[in-house]
MMTF fields as JSON, N, C-alpha, C and O atoms, coordinates in Angstrom:
{
  "mmtfVersion": "1.0.0",
  "mmtfProducer": "UNKNOWN",
  "numBonds": 411,
  "numAtoms": 412,
  "numGroups": 103,
  "numChains": 1,
  "numModels": 1,
  "chainsPerModel": [1],
  "groupsPerChain": [103],
  "chainIdList": ["A"],
  "bondAtomList": [4, 2, 8, 6, 12, 10, 16, 14, 20, 18, 24, 22, 28, 26, 32, 30, 36, 34, 40, 38, 44, 42, 48, 46, 52, 50, 56, 54, 60, 58, 64, 62, 68, 66, 72, 70, 76, 74, 80, 78, 84, 82, 88, 86, 92, 90, 96, 94, 100, 98, 104, 102, 108, 106, 112, 110, 116, 114, 120, 118, 124, 122, 128, 126, 132, 130, 136, 134, 140, 138, 144, 142, 148, 146, 152, 150, 156, 154, 160, 158, 164, 162, 168, 166, 172, 170, 176, 174, 180, 178, 184, 182, 188, 186, 192, 190, 196, 194, 200, 198, 204, 202, 208, 206, 212, 210, 216, 214, 220, 218, 224, 222, 228, 226, 232, 230, 236, 234, 240, 238, 244, 242, 248, 246, 252, 250, 256, 254, 260, 258, 264, 262, 268, 266, 272, 270, 276, 274, 280, 278, 284, 282, 288, 286, 292, 290, 296, 294, 300, 298, 304, 302, 308, 306, 312, 310, 316, 314, 320, 318, 324, 322, 328, 326, 332, 330, 336, 334, 340, 338, 344, 342, 348, 346, 352, 350, 356, 354, 360, 358, 364, 362, 368, 366, 372, 370, 376, 374, 380, 378, 384, 382, 388, 386, 392, 390, 396, 394, 400, 398, 404, 402, 408, 406],
  "bondOrderList": [1, 1, 1, 1, 1, 1, 1, 1, 1, 1, 1, 1, 1, 1, 1, 1, 1, 1, 1, 1, 1, 1, 1, 1, 1, 1, 1, 1, 1, 1, 1, 1, 1, 1, 1, 1, 1, 1, 1, 1, 1, 1, 1, 1, 1, 1, 1, 1, 1, 1, 1, 1, 1, 1, 1, 1, 1, 1, 1, 1, 1, 1, 1, 1, 1, 1, 1, 1, 1, 1, 1, 1, 1, 1, 1, 1, 1, 1, 1, 1, 1, 1, 1, 1, 1, 1, 1, 1, 1, 1, 1, 1, 1, 1, 1, 1, 1, 1, 1, 1, 1, 1],
  "groupList": [{"groupName": "UNK", "atomNameList": ["N", "CA", "C", "O"], "elementList": ["N", "C", "C", "O"], "formalChargeList": [0, 0, 0, 0], "bondAtomList": [1, 0, 2, 1, 3, 2], "bondOrderList": [1, 1, 2], "singleLetterCode": "X", "chemCompType": "L-PEPTIDE LINKING"}],
  "groupTypeList": [0, 0, 0, 0, 0, 0, 0, 0, 0, 0, 0, 0, 0, 0, 0, 0, 0, 0, 0, 0, 0, 0, 0, 0, 0, 0, 0, 0, 0, 0, 0, 0, 0, 0, 0, 0, 0, 0, 0, 0, 0, 0, 0, 0, 0, 0, 0, 0, 0, 0, 0, 0, 0, 0, 0, 0, 0, 0, 0, 0, 0, 0, 0, 0, 0, 0, 0, 0, 0, 0, 0, 0, 0, 0, 0, 0, 0, 0, 0, 0, 0, 0, 0, 0, 0, 0, 0, 0, 0, 0, 0, 0, 0, 0, 0, 0, 0, 0, 0, 0, 0, 0, 0],
  "groupIdList": [1, 2, 3, 4, 5, 6, 7, 8, 9, 10, 11, 12, 13, 14, 15, 16, 17, 18, 19, 20, 21, 22, 23, 24, 25, 26, 27, 28, 29, 30, 31, 32, 33, 34, 35, 36, 37, 38, 39, 40, 41, 42, 43, 44, 45, 46, 47, 48, 49, 50, 51, 52, 53, 54, 55, 56, 57, 58, 59, 60, 61, 62, 63, 64, 65, 66, 67, 68, 69, 70, 71, 72, 73, 74, 75, 76, 77, 78, 79, 80, 81, 82, 83, 84, 85, 86, 87, 88, 89, 90, 91, 92, 93, 94, 95, 96, 97, 98, 99, 100, 101, 102, 103],
  "secStructList": [7, 7, 2, 2, 2, 2, 2, 2, 2, 2, 2, 2, 2, 2, 2, 2, 2, 2, 2, 2, 2, 2, 2, 2, 2, 2, 2, 2, 2, 2, 2, 2, 2, 2, 2, 2, 2, 2, 2, 2, 2, 2, 2, 2, 2, 2, 2, 2, 2, 2, 2, 2, 2, 2, 2, 7, 7, 7, 2, 2, 2, 2, 2, 2, 2, 2, 2, 2, 2, 2, 2, 2, 2, 2, 2, 2, 2, 2, 2, 2, 2, 2, 2, 2, 2, 2, 2, 2, 2, 2, 2, 2, 2, 2, 2, 2, 2, 2, 2, 2, 2, 2, 7],
  "xCoordList": [0.96, -0.073, 0.674, 1.738, 0.42, 1.268, 0.81, -0.082, 1.439, 1.439, 0.119, -0.459, -0.423, -1.734, -2.994, -4.024, -2.896, -3.666, -4.277, -5.396, -3.118, -3.062, -3.657, -4.586, -3.07, -3.722, -5.33, -6.044, -5.764, -7.249, -7.878, -9.079, -7.292, -8.093, -8.173, -9.17, -7.026, -7.193, -8.009, -8.829, -8.349, -9.35, -10.757, -11.668, -11.005, -12.095, -12.5, -13.692, -11.629, -12.099, -12.176, -13.059, -11.324, -11.522, -12.845, -13.722, -13.245, -14.537, -15.755, -16.812, -15.556, -16.548, -16.864, -17.938, -15.538, -15.603, -16.159, -16.906, -15.637, -16.043, -18.055, -18.769, -18.43, -19.478, -20.262, -21.227, -19.878, -20.442, -20.501, -21.456, -19.343, -19.244, -19.932, -20.012, -20.463, -21.301, -22.648, -23.402, -23.299, -24.568, -24.551, -25.521, -23.168, -23.876, -23.76, -24.398, -23.17, -23.199, -24.433, -24.802, -25.174, -26.549, -27.717, -28.773, -27.398, -28.221, -28.329, -29.307, -27.068, -26.88, -27.289, -27.944, -27.057, -27.768, -29.621, -30.224, -30.056, -31.366, -32.053, -33.025, -31.046, -31.297, -31.106, -31.702, -30.562, -30.137, -31.246, -31.644, -31.633, -32.83, -34.156, -34.948, -34.106, -35.326, -35.535, -36.592, -34.202, -34.071, -34.864, -35.742, -34.342, -34.753, -36.259, -36.96, -36.829, -38.132, -38.876, -39.809, -38.153, -38.768, -38.724, -39.654, -37.664, -37.597, -38.681, -39.141, -39.114, -39.821, -41.1, -41.773, -41.763, -42.667, -42.974, -44.049, -41.916, -42.056, -42.351, -43.233, -41.57, -42.04, -43.252, -44.007, -43.568, -45.165, -46.265, -47.326, -45.802, -46.655, -46.857, -47.908, -45.745, -45.373, -46.363, -47.08, -46.159, -47.008, -48.374, -48.985, -49.051, -50.1, -51.032, -52.249, -50.191, -50.33, -50.816, -51.72, -49.818, -49.688, -51.149, -51.66, -51.689, -52.676, -53.87, -54.724, -53.809, -54.729, -54.946, -55.969, -54.134, -54.289, -54.686, -55.127, -54.511, -54.881, -55.861, -56.109, -56.606, -57.855, -59.041, -60.164, -58.833, -59.876, -60.09, -59.136, -61.183, -61.637, -61.565, -61.986, -61.057, -60.883, -62.424, -63.193, -62.337, -63.85, -64.132, -65.354, -63.501, -63.907, -64.419, -65.226, -63.539, -64.192, -65.126, -65.766, -65.528, -66.864, -68.408, -69.518, -67.821, -68.836, -69.306, -70.376, -68.023, -68.537, -69.289, -70.091, -68.893, -69.556, -71.133, -72.103, -71.179, -72.601, -73.407, -74.507, -72.787, -73.509, -74.185, -75.263, -73.067, -73.883, -74.96, -75.981, -74.474, -75.71, -77.079, -78.208, -76.875, -77.986, -78.68, -79.9, -78.174, -78.606, -79.067, -80.116, -78.61, -79.296, -80.743, -81.752, -80.448, -81.815, -82.819, -83.991, -82.69, -83.522, -83.92, -85.047, -82.948, -83.916, -84.337, -84.977, -83.906, -85.335, -86.511, -87.445, -86.745, -87.697, -88.534, -89.745, -87.826, -88.444, -89.617, -90.819, -88.574, -89.152, -90.249, -91.284, -89.882, -91.208, -92.732, -93.896, -92.018, -93.343, -93.935, -95.118, -93.117, -93.865, -94.649, -95.72, -94.247, -94.729, -96.205, -97.243, -96.24, -97.429, -98.553, -99.56, -98.106, -98.705, -99.456, -100.683, -98.609, -99.134, -100.086, -101.254, -99.895, -100.776, -102.189, -103.221, -102.007, -103.013, -104.018, -105.239, -103.463, -103.769, -104.761, -105.877, -103.849, -104.475, -105.952, -106.976, -105.984, -106.784, -107.915, -109.049, -107.817, -108.65, -109.31, -110.533, -108.509, -109.054, -110.142, -111.208, -109.761, -110.545, -111.605, -112.602, -111.862, -113.155, -113.883, -115.028, -113.383, -113.918, -114.806, -116.034, -114.038, -114.445, -115.745, -116.834, -115.702, -116.677, -117.759, -118.836, -117.727, -119.098, -119.533, -120.699, -118.879, -119.327, -119.756, -120.521, -119.496, -120.077, -121.514, -122.377, -121.678, -122.664, -124.114, -125.208, -123.741, -124.698, -125.312, -126.172],
  "yCoordList": [-1.358, -0.036, 1.017, 0.949, 2.25, 3.408, 4.311, 4.012, 5.274, 6.012, 6.94, 7.339, 7.331, 7.993, 6.869, 7.312, 5.635, 4.66, 4.616, 4.722, 4.432, 4.337, 5.562, 5.532, 6.832, 8.162, 8.308, 8.804, 7.73, 7.586, 6.416, 6.257, 5.618, 4.654, 5.067, 4.889, 5.697, 6.404, 7.546, 7.34, 8.522, 9.343, 8.833, 9.55, 7.897, 7.001, 6.382, 6.231, 6.104, 5.367, 6.172, 5.974, 7.586, 8.811, 9.328, 9.372, 9.696, 9.933, 9.049, 9.551, 7.971, 7.016, 7.066, 7.087, 7.073, 7.391, 8.391, 8.372, 9.71, 11.225, 11.282, 11.774, 10.701, 10.411, 9.632, 10.171, 8.655, 7.641, 8.726, 8.887, 9.278, 9.797, 11.233, 11.876, 11.814, 12.645, 12.335, 13.305, 10.944, 10.754, 10.474, 10.756, 9.768, 9.185, 10.571, 10.531, 11.504, 12.646, 13.334, 13.861, 13.44, 13.616, 12.861, 13.378, 11.706, 10.529, 10.948, 11.047, 11.133, 11.217, 12.233, 12.173, 13.499, 14.84, 14.693, 14.988, 14.102, 13.827, 12.809, 12.937, 11.967, 11.118, 11.874, 11.486, 12.656, 13.361, 14.61, 14.96, 15.173, 15.802, 15.288, 15.766, 14.095, 13.309, 12.829, 12.739, 12.551, 12.371, 13.477, 13.305, 14.61, 16.332, 16.166, 16.622, 15.594, 16.089, 14.895, 15.2, 13.209, 12.476, 13.114, 12.932, 13.827, 14.141, 15.16, 15.215, 16.133, 17.13, 16.463, 16.852, 15.476, 15.053, 14.036, 14.03, 13.375, 12.505, 13.855, 13.795, 14.897, 15.795, 16.255, 16.409, 16.453, 16.587, 15.871, 16.235, 14.806, 13.549, 13.468, 13.36, 13.547, 13.535, 14.653, 14.409, 15.77, 17.048, 16.552, 16.502, 16.142, 15.834, 14.879, 15.04, 13.679, 12.823, 12.997, 12.483, 13.926, 14.83, 15.784, 15.889, 16.385, 17.398, 16.312, 16.454, 15.388, 14.147, 13.576, 12.951, 13.764, 12.762, 13.882, 13.574, 14.999, 16.152, 16.697, 17.451, 16.652, 17.218, 16.288, 16.681, 15.087, 14.038, 13.376, 12.994, 13.091, 11.768, 10.319, 9.903, 9.745, 8.21, 7.13, 7.057, 6.591, 5.896, 5.324, 5.219, 4.87, 4.634, 5.489, 5.312, 6.81, 7.957, 8.577, 9.349, 8.595, 8.938, 8.042, 8.454, 6.602, 5.558, 5.77, 5.573, 6.268, 6.482, 7.938, 8.122, 8.792, 10.085, 9.813, 10.032, 9.456, 8.859, 8.189, 8.609, 7.181, 6.74, 7.263, 6.965, 8.262, 9.267, 10.095, 10.279, 10.712, 11.61, 10.716, 11.171, 9.74, 8.63, 8.336, 8.253, 8.264, 8.112, 9.43, 9.442, 10.378, 11.545, 11.945, 12.48, 11.519, 11.85, 10.577, 10.95, 9.676, 8.745, 9.044, 8.706, 9.864, 10.167, 11.593, 12.162, 12.215, 13.302, 12.955, 13.569, 11.813, 11.156, 10.678, 10.685, 10.07, 9.319, 10.606, 10.58, 11.593, 12.963, 13.71, 14.24, 13.653, 14.052, 12.788, 12.875, 11.924, 10.703, 10.959, 10.837, 11.242, 11.367, 12.436, 12.378, 13.607, 15.006, 14.772, 15.131, 14.118, 13.752, 13.147, 13.727, 11.966, 11.373, 12.271, 12.295, 13.025, 13.818, 14.675, 14.507, 15.441, 16.358, 15.614, 16.201, 14.465, 13.574, 13.468, 13.531, 13.317, 13.033, 14.768, 15.181, 15.114, 16.848, 16.844, 17.012, 16.715, 17.028, 16.05, 16.434, 15.065, 13.817, 14.337, 14.393, 14.693, 15.232, 16.489, 16.52, 17.437, 18.753, 18.29, 18.899, 17.161, 16.805, 16.255, 16.681, 15.193, 14.442, 15.68, 15.745, 16.533, 17.72, 18.318, 18.215, 18.84, 19.532, 18.79, 19.386, 17.186, 16.549, 16.193, 15.8, 16.204, 16.042, 17.121, 16.979, 18.498, 19.882, 20.054, 20.838, 19.485, 19.607, 18.865, 19.392, 17.823, 16.64, 17.225, 16.621],
  "zCoordList": [-0.069, 0.135, 0.013, 0.629, -0.748, -0.764, 0.441, 1.234, 0.452, 1.724, 1.471, 2.482, 0.136, -0.235, 0.103, 0.611, -0.148, 0.461, 2.004, 2.507, 2.406, 3.762, 4.263, 5.07, 3.736, 4.375, 4.301, 5.172, 2.979, 2.703, 3.302, 3.08, 3.987, 4.913, 6.19, 6.889, 6.599, 7.972, 7.757, 8.652, 7.258, 7.03, 6.809, 7.223, 6.319, 5.946, 7.537, 7.809, 8.365, 9.632, 10.362, 11.197, 10.53, 11.454, 10.808, 11.671, 9.701, 9.364, 9.876, 10.259, 9.852, 10.35, 12.009, 12.611, 12.466, 14.011, 14.572, 15.55, 13.67, 13.979, 13.964, 14.838, 12.86, 12.46, 13.767, 14.309, 14.096, 15.292, 16.728, 17.488, 16.771, 17.989, 17.895, 18.942, 16.65, 16.889, 16.711, 16.786, 16.434, 16.489, 17.939, 18.643, 18.544, 19.917, 20.875, 21.926, 20.652, 21.446, 21.401, 22.451, 20.356, 19.993, 20.701, 21.065, 20.82, 21.443, 23.023, 23.763, 23.218, 24.784, 25.22, 26.26, 24.599, 24.93, 25.409, 26.441, 24.1, 23.97, 25.555, 26.301, 25.459, 26.916, 28.047, 29.051, 28.115, 29.455, 29.703, 30.815, 28.481, 28.355, 28.949, 29.761, 28.223, 28.645, 30.194, 30.818, 30.621, 32.094, 32.908, 33.754, 32.446, 33.269, 33.101, 34.005, 32.099, 31.745, 32.827, 33.57, 32.745, 33.623, 35.086, 35.871, 35.396, 36.973, 37.408, 38.549, 36.151, 36.397, 36.41, 37.365, 35.595, 35.514, 37.124, 37.723, 37.479, 38.975, 40.088, 40.945, 39.923, 41.045, 40.707, 41.667, 39.93, 39.323, 39.805, 40.312, 39.549, 39.825, 41.772, 42.405, 42.18, 43.539, 44.43, 45.401, 43.83, 44.481, 44.358, 45.426, 43.236, 42.726, 43.565, 43.652, 44.286, 44.735, 46.335, 46.994, 46.614, 48.025, 48.198, 49.313, 47.123, 46.922, 47.179, 48.055, 46.429, 46.501, 47.892, 48.174, 48.604, 49.67, 50.778, 51.886, 50.419, 51.324, 51.216, 52.157, 50.414, 49.789, 49.646, 49.962, 49.188, 49.052, 50.0, 50.677, 50.288, 51.264, 50.751, 49.671, 51.565, 51.068, 51.443, 52.401, 50.428, 50.529, 51.722, 51.833, 52.746, 53.935, 54.916, 55.829, 54.386, 55.48, 54.711, 55.425, 53.489, 53.0, 53.444, 53.781, 53.246, 53.987, 55.501, 56.077, 55.916, 57.503, 57.832, 58.747, 56.992, 56.964, 56.487, 57.212, 55.556, 54.794, 56.035, 56.392, 56.606, 57.491, 58.804, 59.318, 59.234, 60.225, 59.979, 60.641, 58.612, 58.052, 57.802, 57.983, 57.479, 57.36, 58.996, 59.143, 59.598, 61.333, 61.7, 62.344, 61.479, 61.723, 61.023, 61.483, 59.896, 59.043, 59.554, 59.617, 59.795, 60.649, 61.747, 62.111, 62.66, 63.866, 63.761, 64.645, 62.509, 62.082, 61.824, 62.341, 60.9, 60.68, 61.414, 61.189, 62.661, 63.771, 64.581, 64.845, 64.759, 65.449, 64.481, 64.884, 63.363, 62.671, 62.87, 63.262, 62.444, 62.969, 64.541, 64.858, 65.208, 66.735, 66.75, 67.353, 66.083, 66.457, 65.641, 66.196, 64.225, 63.651, 64.827, 65.234, 65.176, 66.234, 67.126, 67.216, 67.793, 68.521, 67.837, 68.185, 67.059, 66.549, 66.031, 65.702, 66.043, 65.408, 66.813, 66.669, 68.046, 69.47, 69.604, 69.916, 69.278, 69.517, 68.739, 69.402, 67.813, 66.787, 67.184, 66.899, 67.685, 67.975, 69.197, 69.319, 70.042, 71.399, 71.19, 71.804, 70.317, 70.102, 69.618, 70.005, 68.682, 67.954, 68.918, 69.072, 69.777, 70.915, 71.712, 71.658, 72.373, 73.309, 72.48, 73.043, 71.377, 70.836, 70.359, 70.343, 69.814, 70.242, 71.395, 71.409, 72.529, 73.806, 74.254, 75.208, 73.833, 74.324, 73.304, 73.697, 72.321, 71.557, 72.491, 72.696, 72.817, 73.275, 74.241, 74.882]
}
């Protein structure tokens, strides 16, 4: 091989190696950029999870609260039913006393 051919082969391999290195460098830059984006997404997700945990009620907590509200409504219903019975008795007594006064 002549020195010119050797130089051409060396330049060819240097060109191929340089192109490979340039491609690798760009890929590595994109990977580093994506890692930063992933870290930001992970931080955002963590803060969202914390917000949800602080602001929203669990299923068990909601069930417990619903049960307490339903018990309170049942108590109000019972009180209204008792009031209705008492009003009915008062009305019956008044009608009975009117019929007895007329006789």
